[in-house]
PDB file of C-alpha atoms in Angstrom:
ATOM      1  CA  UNK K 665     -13.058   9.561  17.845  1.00 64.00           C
ATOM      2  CA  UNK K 666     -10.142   7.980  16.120  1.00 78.00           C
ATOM      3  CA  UNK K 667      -7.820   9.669  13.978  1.00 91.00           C
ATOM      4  CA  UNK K 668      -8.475  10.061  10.422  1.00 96.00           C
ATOM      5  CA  UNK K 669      -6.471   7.609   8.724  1.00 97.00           C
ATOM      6  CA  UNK K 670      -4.835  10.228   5.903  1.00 98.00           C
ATOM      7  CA  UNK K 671      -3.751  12.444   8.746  1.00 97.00           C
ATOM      8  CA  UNK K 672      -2.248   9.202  10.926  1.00 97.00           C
ATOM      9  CA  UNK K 673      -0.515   8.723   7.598  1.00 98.00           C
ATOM     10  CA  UNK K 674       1.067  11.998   7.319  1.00 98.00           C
ATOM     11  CA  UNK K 675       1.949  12.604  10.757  1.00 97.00           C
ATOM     12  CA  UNK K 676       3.929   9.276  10.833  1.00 98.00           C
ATOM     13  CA  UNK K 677       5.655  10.128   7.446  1.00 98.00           C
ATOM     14  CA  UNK K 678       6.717  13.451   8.821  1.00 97.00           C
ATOM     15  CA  UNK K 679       8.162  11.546  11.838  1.00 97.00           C
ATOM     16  CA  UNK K 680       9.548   8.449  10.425  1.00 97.00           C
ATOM     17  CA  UNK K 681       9.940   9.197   6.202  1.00 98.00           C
ATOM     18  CA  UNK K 682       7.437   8.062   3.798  1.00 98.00           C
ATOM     19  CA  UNK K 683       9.234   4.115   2.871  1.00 98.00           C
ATOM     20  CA  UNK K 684       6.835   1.554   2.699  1.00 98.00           C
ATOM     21  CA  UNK K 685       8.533  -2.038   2.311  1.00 98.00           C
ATOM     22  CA  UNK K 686       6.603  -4.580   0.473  1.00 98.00           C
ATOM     23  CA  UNK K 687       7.072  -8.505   1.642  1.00 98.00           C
ATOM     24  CA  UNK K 688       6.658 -10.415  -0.956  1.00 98.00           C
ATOM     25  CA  UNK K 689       7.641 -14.113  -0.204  1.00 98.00           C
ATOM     26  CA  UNK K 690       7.274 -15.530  -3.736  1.00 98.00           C
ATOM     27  CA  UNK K 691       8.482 -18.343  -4.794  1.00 98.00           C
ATOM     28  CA  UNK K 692      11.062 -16.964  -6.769  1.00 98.00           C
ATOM     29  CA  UNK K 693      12.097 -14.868  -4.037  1.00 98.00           C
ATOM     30  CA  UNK K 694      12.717 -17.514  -1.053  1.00 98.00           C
ATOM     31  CA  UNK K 695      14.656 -19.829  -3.380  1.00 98.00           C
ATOM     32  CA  UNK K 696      16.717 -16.780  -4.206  1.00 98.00           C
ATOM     33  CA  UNK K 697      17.287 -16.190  -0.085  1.00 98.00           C
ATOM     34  CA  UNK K 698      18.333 -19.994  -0.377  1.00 98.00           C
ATOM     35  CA  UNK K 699      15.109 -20.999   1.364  1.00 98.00           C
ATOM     36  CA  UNK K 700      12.702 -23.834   0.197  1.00 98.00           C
ATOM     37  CA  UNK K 701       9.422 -22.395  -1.229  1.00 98.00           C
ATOM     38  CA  UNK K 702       6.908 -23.619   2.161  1.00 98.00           C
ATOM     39  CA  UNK K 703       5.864 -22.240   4.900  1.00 98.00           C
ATOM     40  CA  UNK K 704       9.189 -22.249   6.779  1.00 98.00           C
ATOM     41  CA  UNK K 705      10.595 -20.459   4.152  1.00 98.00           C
ATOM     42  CA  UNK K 706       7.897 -18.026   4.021  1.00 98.00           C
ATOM     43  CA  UNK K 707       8.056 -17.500   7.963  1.00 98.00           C
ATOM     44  CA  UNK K 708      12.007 -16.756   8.278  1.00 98.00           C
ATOM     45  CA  UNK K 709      11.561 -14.086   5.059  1.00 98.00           C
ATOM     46  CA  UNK K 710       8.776 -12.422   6.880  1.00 98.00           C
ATOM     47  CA  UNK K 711      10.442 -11.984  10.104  1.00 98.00           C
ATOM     48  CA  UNK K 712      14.028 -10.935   8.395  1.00 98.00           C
ATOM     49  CA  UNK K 713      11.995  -8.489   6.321  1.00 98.00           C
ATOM     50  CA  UNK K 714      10.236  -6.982   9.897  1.00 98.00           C
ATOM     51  CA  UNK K 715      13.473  -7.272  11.840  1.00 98.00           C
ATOM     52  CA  UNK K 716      15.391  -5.351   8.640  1.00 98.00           C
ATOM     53  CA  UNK K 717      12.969  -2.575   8.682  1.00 97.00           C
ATOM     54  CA  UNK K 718      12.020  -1.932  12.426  1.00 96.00           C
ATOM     55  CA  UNK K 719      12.795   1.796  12.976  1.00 95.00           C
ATOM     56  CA  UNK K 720      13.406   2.229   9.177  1.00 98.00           C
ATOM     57  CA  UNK K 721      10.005   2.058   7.212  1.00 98.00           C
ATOM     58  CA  UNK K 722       7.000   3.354   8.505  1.00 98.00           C
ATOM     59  CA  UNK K 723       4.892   0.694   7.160  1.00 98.00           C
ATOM     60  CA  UNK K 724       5.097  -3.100   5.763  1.00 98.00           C
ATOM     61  CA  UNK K 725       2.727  -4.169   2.615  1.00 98.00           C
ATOM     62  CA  UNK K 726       2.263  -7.985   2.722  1.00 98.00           C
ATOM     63  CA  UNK K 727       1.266  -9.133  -0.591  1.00 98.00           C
ATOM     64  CA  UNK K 728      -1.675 -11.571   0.365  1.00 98.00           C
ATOM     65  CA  UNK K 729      -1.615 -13.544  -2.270  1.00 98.00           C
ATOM     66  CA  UNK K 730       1.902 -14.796  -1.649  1.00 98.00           C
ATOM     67  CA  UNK K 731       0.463 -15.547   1.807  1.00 98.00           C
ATOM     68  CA  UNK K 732      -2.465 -17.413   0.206  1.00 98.00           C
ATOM     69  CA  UNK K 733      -1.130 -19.708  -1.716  1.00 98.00           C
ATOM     70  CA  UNK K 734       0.076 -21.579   1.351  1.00 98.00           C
ATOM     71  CA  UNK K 735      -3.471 -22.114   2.856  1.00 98.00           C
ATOM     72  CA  UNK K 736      -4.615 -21.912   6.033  1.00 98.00           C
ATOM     73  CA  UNK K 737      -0.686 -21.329   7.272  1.00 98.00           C
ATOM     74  CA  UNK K 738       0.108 -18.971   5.214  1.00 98.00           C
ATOM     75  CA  UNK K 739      -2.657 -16.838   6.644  1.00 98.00           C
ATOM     76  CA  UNK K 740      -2.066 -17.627  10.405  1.00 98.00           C
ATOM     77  CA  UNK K 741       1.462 -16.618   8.982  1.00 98.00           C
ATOM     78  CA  UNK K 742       0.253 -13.279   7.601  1.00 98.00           C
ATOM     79  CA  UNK K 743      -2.004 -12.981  11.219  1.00 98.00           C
ATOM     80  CA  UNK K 744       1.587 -13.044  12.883  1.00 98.00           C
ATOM     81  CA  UNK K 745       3.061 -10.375  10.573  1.00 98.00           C
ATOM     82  CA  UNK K 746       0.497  -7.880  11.167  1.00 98.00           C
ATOM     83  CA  UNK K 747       0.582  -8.826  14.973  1.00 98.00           C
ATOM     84  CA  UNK K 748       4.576  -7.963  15.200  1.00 98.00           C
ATOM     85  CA  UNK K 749       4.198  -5.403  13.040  1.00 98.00           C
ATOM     86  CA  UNK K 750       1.750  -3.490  15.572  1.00 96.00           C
ATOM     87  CA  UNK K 751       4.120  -4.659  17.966  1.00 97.00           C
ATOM     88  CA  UNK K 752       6.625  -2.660  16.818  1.00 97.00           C
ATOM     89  CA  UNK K 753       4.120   0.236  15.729  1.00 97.00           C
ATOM     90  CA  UNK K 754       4.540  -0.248  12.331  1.00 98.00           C
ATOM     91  CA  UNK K 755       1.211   0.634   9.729  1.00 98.00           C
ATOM     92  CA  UNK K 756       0.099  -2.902   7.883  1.00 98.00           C
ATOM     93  CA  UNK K 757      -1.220  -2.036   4.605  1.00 98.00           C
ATOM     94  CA  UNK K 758      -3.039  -5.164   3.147  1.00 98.00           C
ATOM     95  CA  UNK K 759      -2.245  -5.796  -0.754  1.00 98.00           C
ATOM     96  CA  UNK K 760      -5.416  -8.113  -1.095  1.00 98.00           C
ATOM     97  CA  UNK K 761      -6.809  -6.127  -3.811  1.00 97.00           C
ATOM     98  CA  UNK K 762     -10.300  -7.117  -2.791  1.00 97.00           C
ATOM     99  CA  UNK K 763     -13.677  -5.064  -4.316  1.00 95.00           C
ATOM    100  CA  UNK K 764     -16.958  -6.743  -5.128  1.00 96.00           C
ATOM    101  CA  UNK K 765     -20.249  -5.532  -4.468  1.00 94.00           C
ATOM    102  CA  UNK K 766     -22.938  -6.043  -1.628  1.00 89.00           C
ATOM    103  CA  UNK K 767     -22.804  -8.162   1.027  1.00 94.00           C
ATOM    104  CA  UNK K 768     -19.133  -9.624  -0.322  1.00 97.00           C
ATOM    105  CA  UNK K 769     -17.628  -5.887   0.464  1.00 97.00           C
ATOM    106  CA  UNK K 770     -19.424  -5.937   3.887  1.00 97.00           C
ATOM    107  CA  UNK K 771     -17.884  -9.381   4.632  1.00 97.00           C
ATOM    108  CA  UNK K 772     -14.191  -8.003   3.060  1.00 98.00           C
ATOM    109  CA  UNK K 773     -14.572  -4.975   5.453  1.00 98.00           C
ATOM    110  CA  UNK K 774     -14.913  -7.182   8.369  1.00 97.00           C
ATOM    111  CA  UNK K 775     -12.215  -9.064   7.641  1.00 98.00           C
ATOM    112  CA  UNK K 776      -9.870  -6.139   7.333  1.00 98.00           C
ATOM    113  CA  UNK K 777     -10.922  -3.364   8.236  1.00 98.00           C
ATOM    114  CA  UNK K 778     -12.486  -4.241  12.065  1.00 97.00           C
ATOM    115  CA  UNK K 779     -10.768  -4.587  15.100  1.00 93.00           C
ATOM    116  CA  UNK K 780     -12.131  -8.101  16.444  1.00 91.00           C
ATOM    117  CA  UNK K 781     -10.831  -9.866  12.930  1.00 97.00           C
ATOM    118  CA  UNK K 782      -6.946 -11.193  12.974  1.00 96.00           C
ATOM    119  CA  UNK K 783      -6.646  -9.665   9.612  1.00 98.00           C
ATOM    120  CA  UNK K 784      -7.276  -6.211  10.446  1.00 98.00           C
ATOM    121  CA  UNK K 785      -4.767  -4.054   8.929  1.00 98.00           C
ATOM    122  CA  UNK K 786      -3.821  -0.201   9.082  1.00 98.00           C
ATOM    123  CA  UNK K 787      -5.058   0.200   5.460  1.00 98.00           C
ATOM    124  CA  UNK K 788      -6.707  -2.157   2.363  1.00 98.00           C
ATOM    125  CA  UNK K 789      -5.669  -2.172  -1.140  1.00 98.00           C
ATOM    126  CA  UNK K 790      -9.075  -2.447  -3.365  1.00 98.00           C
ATOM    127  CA  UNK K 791     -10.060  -2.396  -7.129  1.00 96.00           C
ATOM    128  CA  UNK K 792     -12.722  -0.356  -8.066  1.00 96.00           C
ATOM    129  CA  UNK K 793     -13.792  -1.685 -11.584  1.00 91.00           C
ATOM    130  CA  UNK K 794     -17.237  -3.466 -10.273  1.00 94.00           C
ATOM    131  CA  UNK K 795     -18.145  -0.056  -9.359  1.00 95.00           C
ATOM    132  CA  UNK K 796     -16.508   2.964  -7.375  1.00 97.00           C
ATOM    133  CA  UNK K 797     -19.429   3.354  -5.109  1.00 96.00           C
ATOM    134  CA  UNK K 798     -20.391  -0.505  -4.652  1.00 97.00           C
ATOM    135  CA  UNK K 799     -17.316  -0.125  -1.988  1.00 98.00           C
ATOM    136  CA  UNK K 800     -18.736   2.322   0.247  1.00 97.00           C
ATOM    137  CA  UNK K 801     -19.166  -0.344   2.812  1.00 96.00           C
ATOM    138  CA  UNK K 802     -15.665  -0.870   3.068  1.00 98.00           C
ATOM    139  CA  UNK K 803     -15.188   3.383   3.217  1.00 98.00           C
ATOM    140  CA  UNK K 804     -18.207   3.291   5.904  1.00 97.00           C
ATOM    141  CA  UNK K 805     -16.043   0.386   7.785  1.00 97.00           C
ATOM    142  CA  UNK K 806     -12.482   2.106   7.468  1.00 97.00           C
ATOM    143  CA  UNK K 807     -14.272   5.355   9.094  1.00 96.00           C
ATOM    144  CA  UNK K 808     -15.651   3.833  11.947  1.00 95.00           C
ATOM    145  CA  UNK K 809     -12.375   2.235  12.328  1.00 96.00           C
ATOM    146  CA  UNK K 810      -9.553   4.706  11.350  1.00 96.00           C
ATOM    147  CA  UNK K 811      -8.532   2.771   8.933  1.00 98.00           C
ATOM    148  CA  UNK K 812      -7.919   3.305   5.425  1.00 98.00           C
ATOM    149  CA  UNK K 813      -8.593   1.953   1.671  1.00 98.00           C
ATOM    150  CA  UNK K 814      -5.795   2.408  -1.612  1.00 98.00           C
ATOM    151  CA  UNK K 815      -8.109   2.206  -4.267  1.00 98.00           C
ATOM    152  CA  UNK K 816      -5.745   0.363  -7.780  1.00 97.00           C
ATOM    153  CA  UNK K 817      -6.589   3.637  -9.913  1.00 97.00           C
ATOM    154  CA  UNK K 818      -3.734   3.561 -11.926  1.00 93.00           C
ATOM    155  CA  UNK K 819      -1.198   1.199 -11.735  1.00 86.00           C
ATOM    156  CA  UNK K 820       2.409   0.514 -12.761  1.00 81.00           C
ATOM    157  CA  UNK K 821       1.958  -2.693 -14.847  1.00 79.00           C
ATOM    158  CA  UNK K 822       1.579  -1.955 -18.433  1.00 78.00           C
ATOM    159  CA  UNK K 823      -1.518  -4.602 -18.634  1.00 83.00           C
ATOM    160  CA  UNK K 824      -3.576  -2.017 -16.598  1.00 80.00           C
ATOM    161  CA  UNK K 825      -3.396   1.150 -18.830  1.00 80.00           C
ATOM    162  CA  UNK K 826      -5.986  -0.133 -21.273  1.00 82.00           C
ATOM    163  CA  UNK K 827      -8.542   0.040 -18.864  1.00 84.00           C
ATOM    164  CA  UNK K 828      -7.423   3.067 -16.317  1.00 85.00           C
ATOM    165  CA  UNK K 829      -6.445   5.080 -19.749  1.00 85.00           C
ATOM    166  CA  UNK K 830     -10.362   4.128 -21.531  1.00 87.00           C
ATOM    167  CA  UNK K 831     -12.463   7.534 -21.585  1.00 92.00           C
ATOM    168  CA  UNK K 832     -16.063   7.551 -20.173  1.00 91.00           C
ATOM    169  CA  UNK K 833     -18.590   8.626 -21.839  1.00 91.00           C
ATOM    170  CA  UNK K 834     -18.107  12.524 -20.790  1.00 92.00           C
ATOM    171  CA  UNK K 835     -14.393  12.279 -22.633  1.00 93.00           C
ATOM    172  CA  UNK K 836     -12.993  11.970 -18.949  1.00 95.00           C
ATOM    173  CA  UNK K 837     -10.265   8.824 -18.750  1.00 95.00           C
ATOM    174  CA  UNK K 838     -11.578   6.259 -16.300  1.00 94.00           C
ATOM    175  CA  UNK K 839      -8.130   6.908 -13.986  1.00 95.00           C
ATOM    176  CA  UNK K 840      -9.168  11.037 -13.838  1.00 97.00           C
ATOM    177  CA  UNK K 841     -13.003   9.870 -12.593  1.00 97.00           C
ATOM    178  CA  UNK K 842     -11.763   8.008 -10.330  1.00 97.00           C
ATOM    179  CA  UNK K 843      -9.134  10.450  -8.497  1.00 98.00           C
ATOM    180  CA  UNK K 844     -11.718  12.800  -8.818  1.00 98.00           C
ATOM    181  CA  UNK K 845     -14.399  10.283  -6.763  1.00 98.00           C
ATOM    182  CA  UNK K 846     -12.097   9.829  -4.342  1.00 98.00           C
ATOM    183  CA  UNK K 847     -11.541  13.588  -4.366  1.00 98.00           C
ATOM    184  CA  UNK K 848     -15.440  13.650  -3.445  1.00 97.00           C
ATOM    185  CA  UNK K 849     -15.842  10.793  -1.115  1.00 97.00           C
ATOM    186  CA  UNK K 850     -12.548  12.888   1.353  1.00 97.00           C
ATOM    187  CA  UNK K 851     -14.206  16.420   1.111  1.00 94.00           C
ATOM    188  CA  UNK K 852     -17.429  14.727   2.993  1.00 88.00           C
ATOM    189  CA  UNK K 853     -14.987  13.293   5.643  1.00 80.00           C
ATOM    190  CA  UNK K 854     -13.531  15.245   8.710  1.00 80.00           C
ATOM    191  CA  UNK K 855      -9.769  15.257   8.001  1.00 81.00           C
ATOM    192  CA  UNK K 856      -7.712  17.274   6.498  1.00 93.00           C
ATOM    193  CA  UNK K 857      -6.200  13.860   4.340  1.00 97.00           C
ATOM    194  CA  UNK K 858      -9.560  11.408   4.590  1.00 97.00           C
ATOM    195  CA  UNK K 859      -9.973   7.893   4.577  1.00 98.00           C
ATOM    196  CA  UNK K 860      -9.889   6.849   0.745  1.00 98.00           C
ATOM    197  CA  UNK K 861      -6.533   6.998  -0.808  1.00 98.00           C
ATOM    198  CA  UNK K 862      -5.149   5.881  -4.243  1.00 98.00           C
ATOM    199  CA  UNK K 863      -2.552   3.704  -5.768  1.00 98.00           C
ATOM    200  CA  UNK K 864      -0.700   5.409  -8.143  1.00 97.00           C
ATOM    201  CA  UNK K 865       2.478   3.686 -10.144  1.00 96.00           C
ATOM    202  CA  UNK K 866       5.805   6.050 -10.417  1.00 96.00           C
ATOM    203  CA  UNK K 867       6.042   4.830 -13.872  1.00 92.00           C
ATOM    204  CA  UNK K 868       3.016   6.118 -14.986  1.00 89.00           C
ATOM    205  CA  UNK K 869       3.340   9.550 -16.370  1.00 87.00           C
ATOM    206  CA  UNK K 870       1.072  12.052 -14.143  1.00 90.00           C
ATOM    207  CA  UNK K 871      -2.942  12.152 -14.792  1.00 93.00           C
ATOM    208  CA  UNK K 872      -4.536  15.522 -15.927  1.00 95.00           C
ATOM    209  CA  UNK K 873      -6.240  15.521 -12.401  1.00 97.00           C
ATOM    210  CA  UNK K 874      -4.476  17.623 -10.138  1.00 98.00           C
ATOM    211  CA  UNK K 875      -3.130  15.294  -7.387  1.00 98.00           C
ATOM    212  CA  UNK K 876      -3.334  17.557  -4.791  1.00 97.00           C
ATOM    213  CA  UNK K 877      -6.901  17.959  -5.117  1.00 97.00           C
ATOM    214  CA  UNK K 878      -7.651  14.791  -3.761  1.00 98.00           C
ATOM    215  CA  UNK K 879      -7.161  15.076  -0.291  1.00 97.00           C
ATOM    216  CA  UNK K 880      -6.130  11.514   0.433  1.00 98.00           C
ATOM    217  CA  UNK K 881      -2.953   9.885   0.519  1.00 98.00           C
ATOM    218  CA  UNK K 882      -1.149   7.819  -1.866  1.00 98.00           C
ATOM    219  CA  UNK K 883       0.633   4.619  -2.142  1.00 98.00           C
ATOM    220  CA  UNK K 884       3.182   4.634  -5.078  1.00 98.00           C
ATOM    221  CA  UNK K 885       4.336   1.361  -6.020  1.00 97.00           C
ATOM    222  CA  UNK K 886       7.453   1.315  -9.470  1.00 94.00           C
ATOM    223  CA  UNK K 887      10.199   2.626  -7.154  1.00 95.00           C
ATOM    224  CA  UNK K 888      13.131  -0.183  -7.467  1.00 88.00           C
ATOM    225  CA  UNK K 889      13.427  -2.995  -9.341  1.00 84.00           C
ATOM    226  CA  UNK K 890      10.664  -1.556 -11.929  1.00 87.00           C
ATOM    227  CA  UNK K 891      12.742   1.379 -12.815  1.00 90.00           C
ATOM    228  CA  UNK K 892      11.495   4.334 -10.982  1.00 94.00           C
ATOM    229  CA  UNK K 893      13.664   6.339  -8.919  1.00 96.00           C
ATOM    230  CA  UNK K 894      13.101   9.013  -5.519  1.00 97.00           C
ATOM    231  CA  UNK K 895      13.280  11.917  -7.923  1.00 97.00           C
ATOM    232  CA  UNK K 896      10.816  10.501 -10.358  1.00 96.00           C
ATOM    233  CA  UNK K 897       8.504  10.461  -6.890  1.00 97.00           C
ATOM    234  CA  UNK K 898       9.092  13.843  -5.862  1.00 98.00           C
ATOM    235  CA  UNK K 899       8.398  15.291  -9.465  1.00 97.00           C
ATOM    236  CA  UNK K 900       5.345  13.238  -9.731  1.00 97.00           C
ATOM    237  CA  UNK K 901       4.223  14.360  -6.283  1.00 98.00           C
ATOM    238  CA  UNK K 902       5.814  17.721  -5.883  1.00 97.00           C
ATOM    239  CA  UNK K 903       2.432  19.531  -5.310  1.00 97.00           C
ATOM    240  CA  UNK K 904       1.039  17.397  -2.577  1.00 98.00           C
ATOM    241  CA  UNK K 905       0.598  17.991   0.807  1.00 97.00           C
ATOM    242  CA  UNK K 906       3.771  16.503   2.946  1.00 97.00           C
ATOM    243  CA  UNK K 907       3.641  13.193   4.345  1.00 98.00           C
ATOM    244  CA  UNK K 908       0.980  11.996   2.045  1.00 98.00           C
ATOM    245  CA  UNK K 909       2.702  10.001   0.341  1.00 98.00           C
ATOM    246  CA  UNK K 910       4.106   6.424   0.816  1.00 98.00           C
ATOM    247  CA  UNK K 911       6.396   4.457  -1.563  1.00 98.00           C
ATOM    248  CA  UNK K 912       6.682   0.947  -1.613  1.00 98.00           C
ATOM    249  CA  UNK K 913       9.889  -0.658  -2.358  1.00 98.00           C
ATOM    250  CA  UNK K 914       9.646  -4.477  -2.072  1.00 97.00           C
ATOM    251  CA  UNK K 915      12.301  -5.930  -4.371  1.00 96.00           C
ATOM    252  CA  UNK K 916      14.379  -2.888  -4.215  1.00 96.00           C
ATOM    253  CA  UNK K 917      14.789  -4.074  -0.448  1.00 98.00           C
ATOM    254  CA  UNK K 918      14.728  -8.232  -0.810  1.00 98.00           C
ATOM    255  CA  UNK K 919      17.190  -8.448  -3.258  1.00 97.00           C
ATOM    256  CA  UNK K 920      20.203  -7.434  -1.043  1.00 97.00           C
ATOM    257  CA  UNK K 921      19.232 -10.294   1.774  1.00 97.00           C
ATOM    258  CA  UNK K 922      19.030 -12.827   3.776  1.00 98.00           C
ATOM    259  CA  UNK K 923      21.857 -10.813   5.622  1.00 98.00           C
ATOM    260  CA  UNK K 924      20.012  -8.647   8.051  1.00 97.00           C
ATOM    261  CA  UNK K 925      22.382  -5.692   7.895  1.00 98.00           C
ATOM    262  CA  UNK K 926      22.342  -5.465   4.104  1.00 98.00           C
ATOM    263  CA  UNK K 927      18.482  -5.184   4.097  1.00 98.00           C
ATOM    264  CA  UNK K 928      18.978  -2.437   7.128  1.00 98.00           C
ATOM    265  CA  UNK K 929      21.277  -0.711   5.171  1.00 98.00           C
ATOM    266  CA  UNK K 930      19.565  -1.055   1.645  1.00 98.00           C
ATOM    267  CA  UNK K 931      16.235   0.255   3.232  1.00 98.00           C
ATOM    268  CA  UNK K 932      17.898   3.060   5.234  1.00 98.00           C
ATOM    269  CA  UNK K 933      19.271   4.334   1.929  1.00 98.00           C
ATOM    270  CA  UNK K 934      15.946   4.025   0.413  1.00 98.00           C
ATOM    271  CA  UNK K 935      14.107   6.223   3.758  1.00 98.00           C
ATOM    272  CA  UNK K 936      16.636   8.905   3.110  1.00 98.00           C
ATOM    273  CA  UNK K 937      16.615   9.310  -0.536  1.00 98.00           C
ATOM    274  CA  UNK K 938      12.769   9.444  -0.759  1.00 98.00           C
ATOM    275  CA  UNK K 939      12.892  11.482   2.619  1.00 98.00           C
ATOM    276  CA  UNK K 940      15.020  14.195   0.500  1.00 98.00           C
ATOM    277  CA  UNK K 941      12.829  13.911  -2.714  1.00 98.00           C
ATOM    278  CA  UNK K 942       9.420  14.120  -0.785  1.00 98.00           C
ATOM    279  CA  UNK K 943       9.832  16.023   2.637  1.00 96.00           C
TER     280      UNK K 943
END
């Protein structure tokens, strides 16, 4: 049977620290490496970003829809970054953001979540708000597999809080229902960390839900260029189990290339500082 995917998590955080790099090949981001905004541009930023972070970050987020908007080569590019990325034994966590209900989350799951696809990845990042339990075919998938799901439950844009911060009709905010469903879905599983984690921003301030009740792991964008630091992290997190919790740093990292060493160097700093704060 294959290792629950929390418990993967935190075994290779303990080993390797808990930095997450996010590749991001926007437009405004390869024309800032000096690169022209198309697919060749796109290709040499993935690779530096892998190179850069091979023995540094456990895992690498593409975000898909940078991938996307270059068509069918942007996602035979994004097949060849999760490729080299197991290669070098690496996690892949897909930002795709995907949730629907039905048949659509059967055909998302086998996209990303099963081993014959291209696309499979370590770990999906999916929105909840067409229903919580309309994505239990993509939980049921990501068991089978080992794999694991981020569910967006409270993010670190500001356009998001409306929503996550909105109170059901018990008085409960919609971001505490959903930690606690995910809280739930875990205690059914066989792991000590299950399959369904969250995303959680590090500039949000922390939910009345105890975090450390959920029994998942977490994935904690804000950490960089959108003002959170390592300490804010470790406060926010201090209760939690060690090694569940990964921190993605995208910007934080990109900004210092193309050169290779100064994204080795800028992401080594990051692993240790978030190492201290969270391990």
């Amino acid at each position: 049977m294959a290792e629950v995917f929390g418990d993967r998590v935190a075994r290779r955080v303990r080993e390797s620290g808990p930095l997450c790099v996010g590749i991001d090949p926007s437009r405004e981001q390869l024309l800032a490496w000096d690169r022209g905004d198309d697919i060749t541009g796109l290709e040499f930023f993935m690779l530096q970003m892998l190179e850069s972070c091979i023995d540094v970050a456990v895992a690498l987020k593409p975000q898909v829809a940078y991938f996307e908007r270059f068509g069918s080569r942007g996602i035979a590019a994004l097949e060849r970054l999760i490729a080299e990325a197991r290669s070098a034994e690496m996690l892949v966590i897909g930002d795709a953001k995907r949730g629907d209900i039905g048949s659509t989350n059967d055909g998302y799951a086998a996209a990303w979540l099963t081993d014959p696809s291209p696309l499979a990845v370590d770990a999906l990042t999916v929105t909840p708000y067409l229903g919580f339990h309309a994505l239990e075919s993509v939980f049921r998938a990501a068991d089978a597999s080992g794999r694991g799901v981020f569910v967006v439950v409270a993010s670190s844009n500001d356009e998001g809080r409306v929503v996550q911060t909105a109170h059901t009709s018990s008085g409960e905010s919609v971001e505490d229902w959903h930690f606690r469903q995910i809280a739930e879905r875990n205690e059914r599983g066989a792991g000590q960390l299950g399959t369904v984690g969250a995303v959680l921003g590090a500039t949000r301030s922390n939910p009345r839900f105890p975090l450390e009740e959920m029994r998942g792991t977490f994935l904690v964008p804000g950490v960089g260029a959108q003002g959170a630091t390592a300490s804010d992290v470790g406060r926010m997190f201090a209760k939690c189990p060690k090694g569940s919790v990964l921190v993605n740093v995208a910007r934080g990292v990109s900004s210092v290339g193309p050169e290779r060493r100064a994204l080795n160097v800028t992401a080594r700093r990051l692993r240790d500082d978030l190492t201290e704060a969270l391990l």
